[in-house]
PDB file of C-alpha atoms in Angstrom:
ATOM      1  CA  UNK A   1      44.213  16.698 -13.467  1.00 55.00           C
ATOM      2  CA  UNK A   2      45.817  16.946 -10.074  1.00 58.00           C
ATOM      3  CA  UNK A   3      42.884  16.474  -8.116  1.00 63.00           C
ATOM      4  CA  UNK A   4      41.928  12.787 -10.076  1.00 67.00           C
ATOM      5  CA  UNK A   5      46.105  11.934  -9.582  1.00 63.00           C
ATOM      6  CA  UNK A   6      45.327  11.944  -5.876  1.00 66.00           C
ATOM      7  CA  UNK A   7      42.262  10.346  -5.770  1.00 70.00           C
ATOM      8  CA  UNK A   8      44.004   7.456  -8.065  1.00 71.00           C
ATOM      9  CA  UNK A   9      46.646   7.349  -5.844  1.00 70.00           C
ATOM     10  CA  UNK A  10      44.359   7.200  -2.372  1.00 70.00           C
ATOM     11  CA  UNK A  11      43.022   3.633  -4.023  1.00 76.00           C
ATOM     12  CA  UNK A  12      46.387   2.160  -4.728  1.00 77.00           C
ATOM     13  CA  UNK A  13      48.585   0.106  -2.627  1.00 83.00           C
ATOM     14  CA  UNK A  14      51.606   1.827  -0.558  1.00 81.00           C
ATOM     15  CA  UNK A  15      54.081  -0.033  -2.175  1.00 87.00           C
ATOM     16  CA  UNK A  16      53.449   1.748  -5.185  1.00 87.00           C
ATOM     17  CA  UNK A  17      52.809   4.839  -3.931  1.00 85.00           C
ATOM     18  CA  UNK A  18      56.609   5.185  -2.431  1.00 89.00           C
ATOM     19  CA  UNK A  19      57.853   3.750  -6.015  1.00 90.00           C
ATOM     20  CA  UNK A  20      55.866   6.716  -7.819  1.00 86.00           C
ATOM     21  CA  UNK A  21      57.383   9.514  -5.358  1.00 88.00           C
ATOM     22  CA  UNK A  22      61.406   7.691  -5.551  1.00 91.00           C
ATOM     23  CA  UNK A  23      60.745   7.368  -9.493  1.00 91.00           C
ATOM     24  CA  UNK A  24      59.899  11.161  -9.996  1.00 86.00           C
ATOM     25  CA  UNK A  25      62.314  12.279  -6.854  1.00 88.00           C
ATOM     26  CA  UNK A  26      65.177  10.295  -9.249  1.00 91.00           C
ATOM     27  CA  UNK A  27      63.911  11.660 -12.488  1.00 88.00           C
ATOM     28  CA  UNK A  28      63.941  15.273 -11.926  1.00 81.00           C
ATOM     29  CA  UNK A  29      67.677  15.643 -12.399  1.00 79.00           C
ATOM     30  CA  UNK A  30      67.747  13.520 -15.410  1.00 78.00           C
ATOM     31  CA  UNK A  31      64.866  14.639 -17.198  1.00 75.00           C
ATOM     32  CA  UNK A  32      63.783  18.771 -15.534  1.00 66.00           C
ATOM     33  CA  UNK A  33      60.666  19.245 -16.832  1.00 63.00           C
ATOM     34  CA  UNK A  34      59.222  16.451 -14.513  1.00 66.00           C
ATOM     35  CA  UNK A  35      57.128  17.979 -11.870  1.00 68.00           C
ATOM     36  CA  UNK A  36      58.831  15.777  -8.641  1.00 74.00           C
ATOM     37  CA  UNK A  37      57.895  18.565  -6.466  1.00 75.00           C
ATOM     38  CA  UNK A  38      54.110  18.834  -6.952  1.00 74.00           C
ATOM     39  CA  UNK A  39      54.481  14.877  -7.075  1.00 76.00           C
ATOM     40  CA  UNK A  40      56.170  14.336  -3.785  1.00 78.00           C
ATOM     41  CA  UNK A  41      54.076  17.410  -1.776  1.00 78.00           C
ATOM     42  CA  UNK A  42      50.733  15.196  -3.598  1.00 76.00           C
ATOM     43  CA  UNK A  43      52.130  11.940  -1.811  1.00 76.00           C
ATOM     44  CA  UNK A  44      53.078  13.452   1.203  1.00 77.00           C
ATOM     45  CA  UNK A  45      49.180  15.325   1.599  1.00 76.00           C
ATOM     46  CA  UNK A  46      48.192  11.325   1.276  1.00 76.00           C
ATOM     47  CA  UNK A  47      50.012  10.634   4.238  1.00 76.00           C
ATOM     48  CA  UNK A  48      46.797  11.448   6.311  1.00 68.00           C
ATOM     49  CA  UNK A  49      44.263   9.654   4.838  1.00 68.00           C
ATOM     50  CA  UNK A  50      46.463   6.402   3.513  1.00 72.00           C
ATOM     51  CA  UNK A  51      48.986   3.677   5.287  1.00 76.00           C
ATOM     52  CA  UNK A  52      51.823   6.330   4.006  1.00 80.00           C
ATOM     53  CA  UNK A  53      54.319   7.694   6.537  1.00 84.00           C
ATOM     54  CA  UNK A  54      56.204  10.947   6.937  1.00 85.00           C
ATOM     55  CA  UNK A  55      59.788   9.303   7.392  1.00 89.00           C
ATOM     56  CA  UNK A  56      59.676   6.788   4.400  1.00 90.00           C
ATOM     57  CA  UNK A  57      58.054   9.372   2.343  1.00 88.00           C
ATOM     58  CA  UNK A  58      60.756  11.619   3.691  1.00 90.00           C
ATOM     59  CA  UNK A  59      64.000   9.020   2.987  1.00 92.00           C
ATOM     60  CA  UNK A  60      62.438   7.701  -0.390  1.00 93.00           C
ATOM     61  CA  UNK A  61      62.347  10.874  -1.757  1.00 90.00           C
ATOM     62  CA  UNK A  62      65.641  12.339  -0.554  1.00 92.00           C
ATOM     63  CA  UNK A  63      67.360   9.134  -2.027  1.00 94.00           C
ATOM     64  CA  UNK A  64      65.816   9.243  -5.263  1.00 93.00           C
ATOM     65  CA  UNK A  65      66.841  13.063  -5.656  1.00 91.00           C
ATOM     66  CA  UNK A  66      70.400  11.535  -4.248  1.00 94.00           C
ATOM     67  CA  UNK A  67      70.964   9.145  -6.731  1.00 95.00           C
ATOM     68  CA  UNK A  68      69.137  10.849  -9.873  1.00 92.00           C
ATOM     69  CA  UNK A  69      71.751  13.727  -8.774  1.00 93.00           C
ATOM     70  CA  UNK A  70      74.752  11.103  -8.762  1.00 94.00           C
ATOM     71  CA  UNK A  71      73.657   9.661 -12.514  1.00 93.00           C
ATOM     72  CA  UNK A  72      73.806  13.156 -13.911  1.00 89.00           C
ATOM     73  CA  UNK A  73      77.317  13.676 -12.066  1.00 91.00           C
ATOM     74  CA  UNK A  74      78.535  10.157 -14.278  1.00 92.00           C
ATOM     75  CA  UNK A  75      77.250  11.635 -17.519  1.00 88.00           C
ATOM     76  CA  UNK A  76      78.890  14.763 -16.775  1.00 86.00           C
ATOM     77  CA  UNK A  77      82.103  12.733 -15.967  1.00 86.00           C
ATOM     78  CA  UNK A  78      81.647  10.755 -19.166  1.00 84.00           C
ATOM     79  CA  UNK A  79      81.622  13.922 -21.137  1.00 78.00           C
ATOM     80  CA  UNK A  80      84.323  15.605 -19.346  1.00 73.00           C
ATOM     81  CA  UNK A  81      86.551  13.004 -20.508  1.00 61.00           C
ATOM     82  CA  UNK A  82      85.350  11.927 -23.981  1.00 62.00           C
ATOM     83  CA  UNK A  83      84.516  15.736 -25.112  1.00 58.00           C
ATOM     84  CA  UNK A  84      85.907  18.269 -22.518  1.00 57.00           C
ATOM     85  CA  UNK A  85      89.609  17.377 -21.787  1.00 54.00           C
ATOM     86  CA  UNK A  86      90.432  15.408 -24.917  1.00 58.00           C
ATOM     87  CA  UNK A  87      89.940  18.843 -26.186  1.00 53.00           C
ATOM     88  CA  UNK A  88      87.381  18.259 -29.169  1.00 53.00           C
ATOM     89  CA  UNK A  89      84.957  21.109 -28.245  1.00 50.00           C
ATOM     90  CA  UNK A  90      87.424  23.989 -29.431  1.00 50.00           C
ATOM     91  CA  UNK A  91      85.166  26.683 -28.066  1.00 45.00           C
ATOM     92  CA  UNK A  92      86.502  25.497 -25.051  1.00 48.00           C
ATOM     93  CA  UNK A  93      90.363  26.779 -24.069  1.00 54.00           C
ATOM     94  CA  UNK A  94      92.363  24.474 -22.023  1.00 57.00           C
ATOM     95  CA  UNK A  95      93.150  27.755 -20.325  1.00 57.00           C
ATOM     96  CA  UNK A  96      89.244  28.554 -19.809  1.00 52.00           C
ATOM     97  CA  UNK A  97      88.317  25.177 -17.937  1.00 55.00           C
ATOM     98  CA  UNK A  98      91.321  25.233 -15.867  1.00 57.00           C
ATOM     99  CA  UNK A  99      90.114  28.226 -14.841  1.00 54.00           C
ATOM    100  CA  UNK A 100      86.208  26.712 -14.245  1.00 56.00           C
ATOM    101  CA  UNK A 101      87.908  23.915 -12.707  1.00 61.00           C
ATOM    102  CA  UNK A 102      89.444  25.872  -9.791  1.00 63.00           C
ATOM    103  CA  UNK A 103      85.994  27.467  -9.353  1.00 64.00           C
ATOM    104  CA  UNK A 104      83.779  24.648  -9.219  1.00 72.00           C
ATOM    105  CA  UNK A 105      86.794  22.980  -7.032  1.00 70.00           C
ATOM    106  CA  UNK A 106      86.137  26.067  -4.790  1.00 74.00           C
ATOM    107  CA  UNK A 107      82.304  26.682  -4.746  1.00 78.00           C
ATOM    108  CA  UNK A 108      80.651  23.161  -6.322  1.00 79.00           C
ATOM    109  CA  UNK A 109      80.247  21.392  -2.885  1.00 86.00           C
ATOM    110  CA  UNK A 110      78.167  24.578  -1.261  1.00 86.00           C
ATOM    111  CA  UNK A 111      76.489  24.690  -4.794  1.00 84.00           C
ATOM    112  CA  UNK A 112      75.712  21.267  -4.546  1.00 88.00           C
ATOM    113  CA  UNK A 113      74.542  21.753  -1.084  1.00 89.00           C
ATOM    114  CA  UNK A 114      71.965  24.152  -2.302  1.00 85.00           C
ATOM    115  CA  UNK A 115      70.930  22.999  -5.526  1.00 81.00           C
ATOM    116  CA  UNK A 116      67.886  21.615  -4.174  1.00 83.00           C
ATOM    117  CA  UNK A 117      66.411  24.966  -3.768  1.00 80.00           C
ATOM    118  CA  UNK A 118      67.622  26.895  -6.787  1.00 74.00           C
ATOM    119  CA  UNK A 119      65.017  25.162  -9.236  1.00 68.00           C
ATOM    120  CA  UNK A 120      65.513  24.948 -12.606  1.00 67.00           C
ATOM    121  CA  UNK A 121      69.958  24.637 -12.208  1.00 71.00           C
ATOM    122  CA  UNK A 122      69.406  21.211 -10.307  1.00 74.00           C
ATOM    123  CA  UNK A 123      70.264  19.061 -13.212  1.00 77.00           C
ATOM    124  CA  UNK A 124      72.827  21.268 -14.358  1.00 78.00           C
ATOM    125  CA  UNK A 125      74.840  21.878 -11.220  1.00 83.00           C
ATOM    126  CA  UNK A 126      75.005  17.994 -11.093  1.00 85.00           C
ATOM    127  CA  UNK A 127      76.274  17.240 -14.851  1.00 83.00           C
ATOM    128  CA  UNK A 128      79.346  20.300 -14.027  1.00 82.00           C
ATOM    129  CA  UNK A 129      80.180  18.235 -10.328  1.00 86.00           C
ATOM    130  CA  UNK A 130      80.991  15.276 -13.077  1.00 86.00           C
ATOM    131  CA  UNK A 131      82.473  17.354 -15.772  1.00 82.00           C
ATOM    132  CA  UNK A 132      85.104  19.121 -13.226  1.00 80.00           C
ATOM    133  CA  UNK A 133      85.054  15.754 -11.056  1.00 81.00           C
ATOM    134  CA  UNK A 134      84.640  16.417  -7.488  1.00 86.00           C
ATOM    135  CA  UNK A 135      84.907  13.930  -5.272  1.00 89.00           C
ATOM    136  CA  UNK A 136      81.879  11.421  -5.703  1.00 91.00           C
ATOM    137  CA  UNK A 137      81.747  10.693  -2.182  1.00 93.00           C
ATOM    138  CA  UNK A 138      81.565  14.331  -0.966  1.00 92.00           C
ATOM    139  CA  UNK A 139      79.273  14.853  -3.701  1.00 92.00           C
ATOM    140  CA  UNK A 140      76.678  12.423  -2.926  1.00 94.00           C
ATOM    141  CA  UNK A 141      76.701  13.479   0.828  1.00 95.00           C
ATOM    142  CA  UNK A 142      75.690  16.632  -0.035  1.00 94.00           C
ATOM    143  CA  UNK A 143      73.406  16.290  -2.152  1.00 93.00           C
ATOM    144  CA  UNK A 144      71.164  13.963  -0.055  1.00 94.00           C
ATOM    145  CA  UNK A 145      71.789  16.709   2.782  1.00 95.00           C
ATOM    146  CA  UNK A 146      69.957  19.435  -0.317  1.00 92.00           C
ATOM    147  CA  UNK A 147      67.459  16.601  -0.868  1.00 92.00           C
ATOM    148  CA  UNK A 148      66.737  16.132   2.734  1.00 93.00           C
ATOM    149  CA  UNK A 149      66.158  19.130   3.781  1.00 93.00           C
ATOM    150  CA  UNK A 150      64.249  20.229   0.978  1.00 90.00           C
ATOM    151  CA  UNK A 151      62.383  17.354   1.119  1.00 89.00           C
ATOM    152  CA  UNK A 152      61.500  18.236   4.831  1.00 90.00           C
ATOM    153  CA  UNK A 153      59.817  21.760   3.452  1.00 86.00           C
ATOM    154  CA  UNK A 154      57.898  20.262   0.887  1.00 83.00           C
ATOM    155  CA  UNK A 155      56.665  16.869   2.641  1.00 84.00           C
ATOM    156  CA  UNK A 156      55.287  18.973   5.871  1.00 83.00           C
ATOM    157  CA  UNK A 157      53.475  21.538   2.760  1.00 79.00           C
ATOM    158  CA  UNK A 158      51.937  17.903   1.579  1.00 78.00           C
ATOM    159  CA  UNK A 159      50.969  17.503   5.377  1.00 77.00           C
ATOM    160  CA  UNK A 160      49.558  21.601   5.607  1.00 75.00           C
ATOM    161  CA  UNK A 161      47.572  21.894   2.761  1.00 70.00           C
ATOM    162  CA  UNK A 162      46.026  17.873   2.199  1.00 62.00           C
ATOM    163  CA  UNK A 163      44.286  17.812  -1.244  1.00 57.00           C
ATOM    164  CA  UNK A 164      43.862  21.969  -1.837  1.00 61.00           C
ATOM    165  CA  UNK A 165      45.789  21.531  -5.375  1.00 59.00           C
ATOM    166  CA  UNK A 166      45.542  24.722  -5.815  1.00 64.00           C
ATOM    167  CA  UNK A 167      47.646  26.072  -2.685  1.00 66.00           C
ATOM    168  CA  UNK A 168      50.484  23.133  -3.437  1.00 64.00           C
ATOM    169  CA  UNK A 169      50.846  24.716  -7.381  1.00 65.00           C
ATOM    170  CA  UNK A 170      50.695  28.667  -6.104  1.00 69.00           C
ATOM    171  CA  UNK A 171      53.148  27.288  -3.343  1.00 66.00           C
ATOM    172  CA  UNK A 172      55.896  25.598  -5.444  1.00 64.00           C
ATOM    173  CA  UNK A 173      55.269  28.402  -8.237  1.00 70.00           C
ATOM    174  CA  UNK A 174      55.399  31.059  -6.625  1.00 72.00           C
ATOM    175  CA  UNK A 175      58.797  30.249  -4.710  1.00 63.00           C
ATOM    176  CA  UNK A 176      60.049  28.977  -8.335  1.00 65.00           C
ATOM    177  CA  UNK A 177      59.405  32.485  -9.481  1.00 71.00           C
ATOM    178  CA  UNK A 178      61.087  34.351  -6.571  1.00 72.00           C
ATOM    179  CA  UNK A 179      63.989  32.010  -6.855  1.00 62.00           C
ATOM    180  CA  UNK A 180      64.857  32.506 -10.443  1.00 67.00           C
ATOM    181  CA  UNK A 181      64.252  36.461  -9.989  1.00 72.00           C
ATOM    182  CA  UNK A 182      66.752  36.700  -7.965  1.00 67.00           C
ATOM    183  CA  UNK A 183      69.355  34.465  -9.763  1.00 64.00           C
ATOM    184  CA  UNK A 184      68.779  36.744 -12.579  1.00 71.00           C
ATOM    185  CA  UNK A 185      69.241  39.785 -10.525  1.00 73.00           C
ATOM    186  CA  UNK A 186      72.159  38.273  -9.605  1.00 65.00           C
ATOM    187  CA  UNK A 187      73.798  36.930 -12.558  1.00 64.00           C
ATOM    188  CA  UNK A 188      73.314  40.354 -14.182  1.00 73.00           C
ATOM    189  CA  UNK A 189      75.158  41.957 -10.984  1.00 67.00           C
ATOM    190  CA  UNK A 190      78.375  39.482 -11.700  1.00 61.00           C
ATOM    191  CA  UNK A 191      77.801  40.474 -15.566  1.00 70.00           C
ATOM    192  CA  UNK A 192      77.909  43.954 -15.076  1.00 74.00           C
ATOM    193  CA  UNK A 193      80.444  44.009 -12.380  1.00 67.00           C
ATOM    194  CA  UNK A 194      82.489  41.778 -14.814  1.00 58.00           C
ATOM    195  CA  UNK A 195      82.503  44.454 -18.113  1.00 65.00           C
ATOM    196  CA  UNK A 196      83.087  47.603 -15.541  1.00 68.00           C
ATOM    197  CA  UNK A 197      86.201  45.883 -14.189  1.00 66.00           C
ATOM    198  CA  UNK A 198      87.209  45.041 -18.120  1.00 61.00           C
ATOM    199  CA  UNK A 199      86.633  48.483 -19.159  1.00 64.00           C
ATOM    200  CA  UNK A 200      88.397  50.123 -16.536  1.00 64.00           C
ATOM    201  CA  UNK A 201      91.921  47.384 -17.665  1.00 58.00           C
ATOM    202  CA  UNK A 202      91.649  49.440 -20.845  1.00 57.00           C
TER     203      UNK A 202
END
C-alpha cells in the first residue's frame, strides 16, 4: 500500500504534495488514528527524487501539527466552559479541577513542549491546555517548537531510508512501542507511589 502511495505521489505536482503532508501534519491531533508520521517521513524520502525541499517540507509540517494542536486547545476551551466549570459533569469536584488546574498551570507548557514525542497523548495533552486554559500564545509557541523538532527527526529518516517502507514502519513503530512502555512503567510508578502514601495516612 505504502510503496504505490509513493509512487502516486512521485507523479504529482509539488503543490499538492506539501498540501497532503500540512493536511495529515494538521489532522493528527484532531483525528489520532491518522498515520501523519509515516505520511510526512514518505514525503520527506520524495525529497530526493522530486522538486520537494527539506525546509518547506520541514515548516509545512511543523505548522500543520501547530495549528491542528491549537484547534484541539479551542475545543478543549469550549468544553471547559460549557461542561467543566459550569459544573454539569458531577463526577467532576470543583475541588478536584482546581486541583488539575494548578498542575497543568505548573507542568502543561513542558508537556506541551514534548507532546510531539509521547505518541498516542498528542491530541489529548492539547484538548486539557484548552480545558485548564493556558495561555494561547505560550501554547502555540511551544507546540510548533515539539512540532519542529520532531519534525527535524522524522524528515532527515524520510531523507535516510528513501522508499525502504519497511525501515520507515519498523522505525516509527518501534519508537511508538518504547515510548508507551515506558509511560506505562511510569504511570504505574505514580499509581503505586500514590496508594503507599494513602495507606500509610491511615
Amino acid at each position: 500500500m505504502l510503496e504505490q502511495i509513493l509512487s502516486y505521489m512521485s507523479t504529482v505536482d509539488p503543490a499538492l504534495i506539501y498540501a497532503i503532508l500540512f493536511f495529515f501534519a494538521f489532522i493528527e491531533n484532531v483525528f489520532p488514528p491518522s498515520p501523519s508520521d509515516v505520511v510526512v517521513v514518505v514525503g520527506a524520502s520524495l525529497i530526493a527524487s522530486t522538486s520537494l525541499t527539506f525546509i518547506p517540507v520541514l515548516v509545512i509540517t511543523s505548522l500543520g501539527s501547530a495549528l491542528g494542536f491549537i484547534l484541539m486547545y479551542y475545543v478543549g476551551y469550549f468544553f471547559s466552559e460549557k461542561l467543566l466549570r459550569t459544573g454539569k459533569i458531577k463526577f467532576i469536584s470543583k475541588e478536584a479541577l482546581a486541583k488539575t488546574d494548578s498542575w497543568f498551570a505548573k507542568y502543561g507548557y513542558k508537556l506541551i513542549l514534548v507532546n510531539r514525542f509521547l505518541p498516542g497523548t498528542r491530541s489529548v495533552i492539547s484538548f486539557f491546555s484548552g480545558v485548564y486554559v493556558l495561555d494561547v500564545k505560550k501554547t502555540f509557541l511551544f507546540a510548533s517548537v515539539s512540532a519542529f523538532l520532531w519534525n527535524i527527526i522524522i524528515v532527515f529518516l524520510g531523507l535516510q531510508v528513501g522508499y525502504n517502507v519497511q525501515k520507515i514502519d519498523y522505525y516509527l513503530t518501534t519508537y511508538s512501542n518504547i515510548v508507551l512502555a515506558v509511560t506505562l512503567l511510569i504511570l504505574s510508578v505514580l499509581i503505586i507511589r500514590y496508594f503507599l502514601r494513602k495507606k500509610r495516612v491511615k
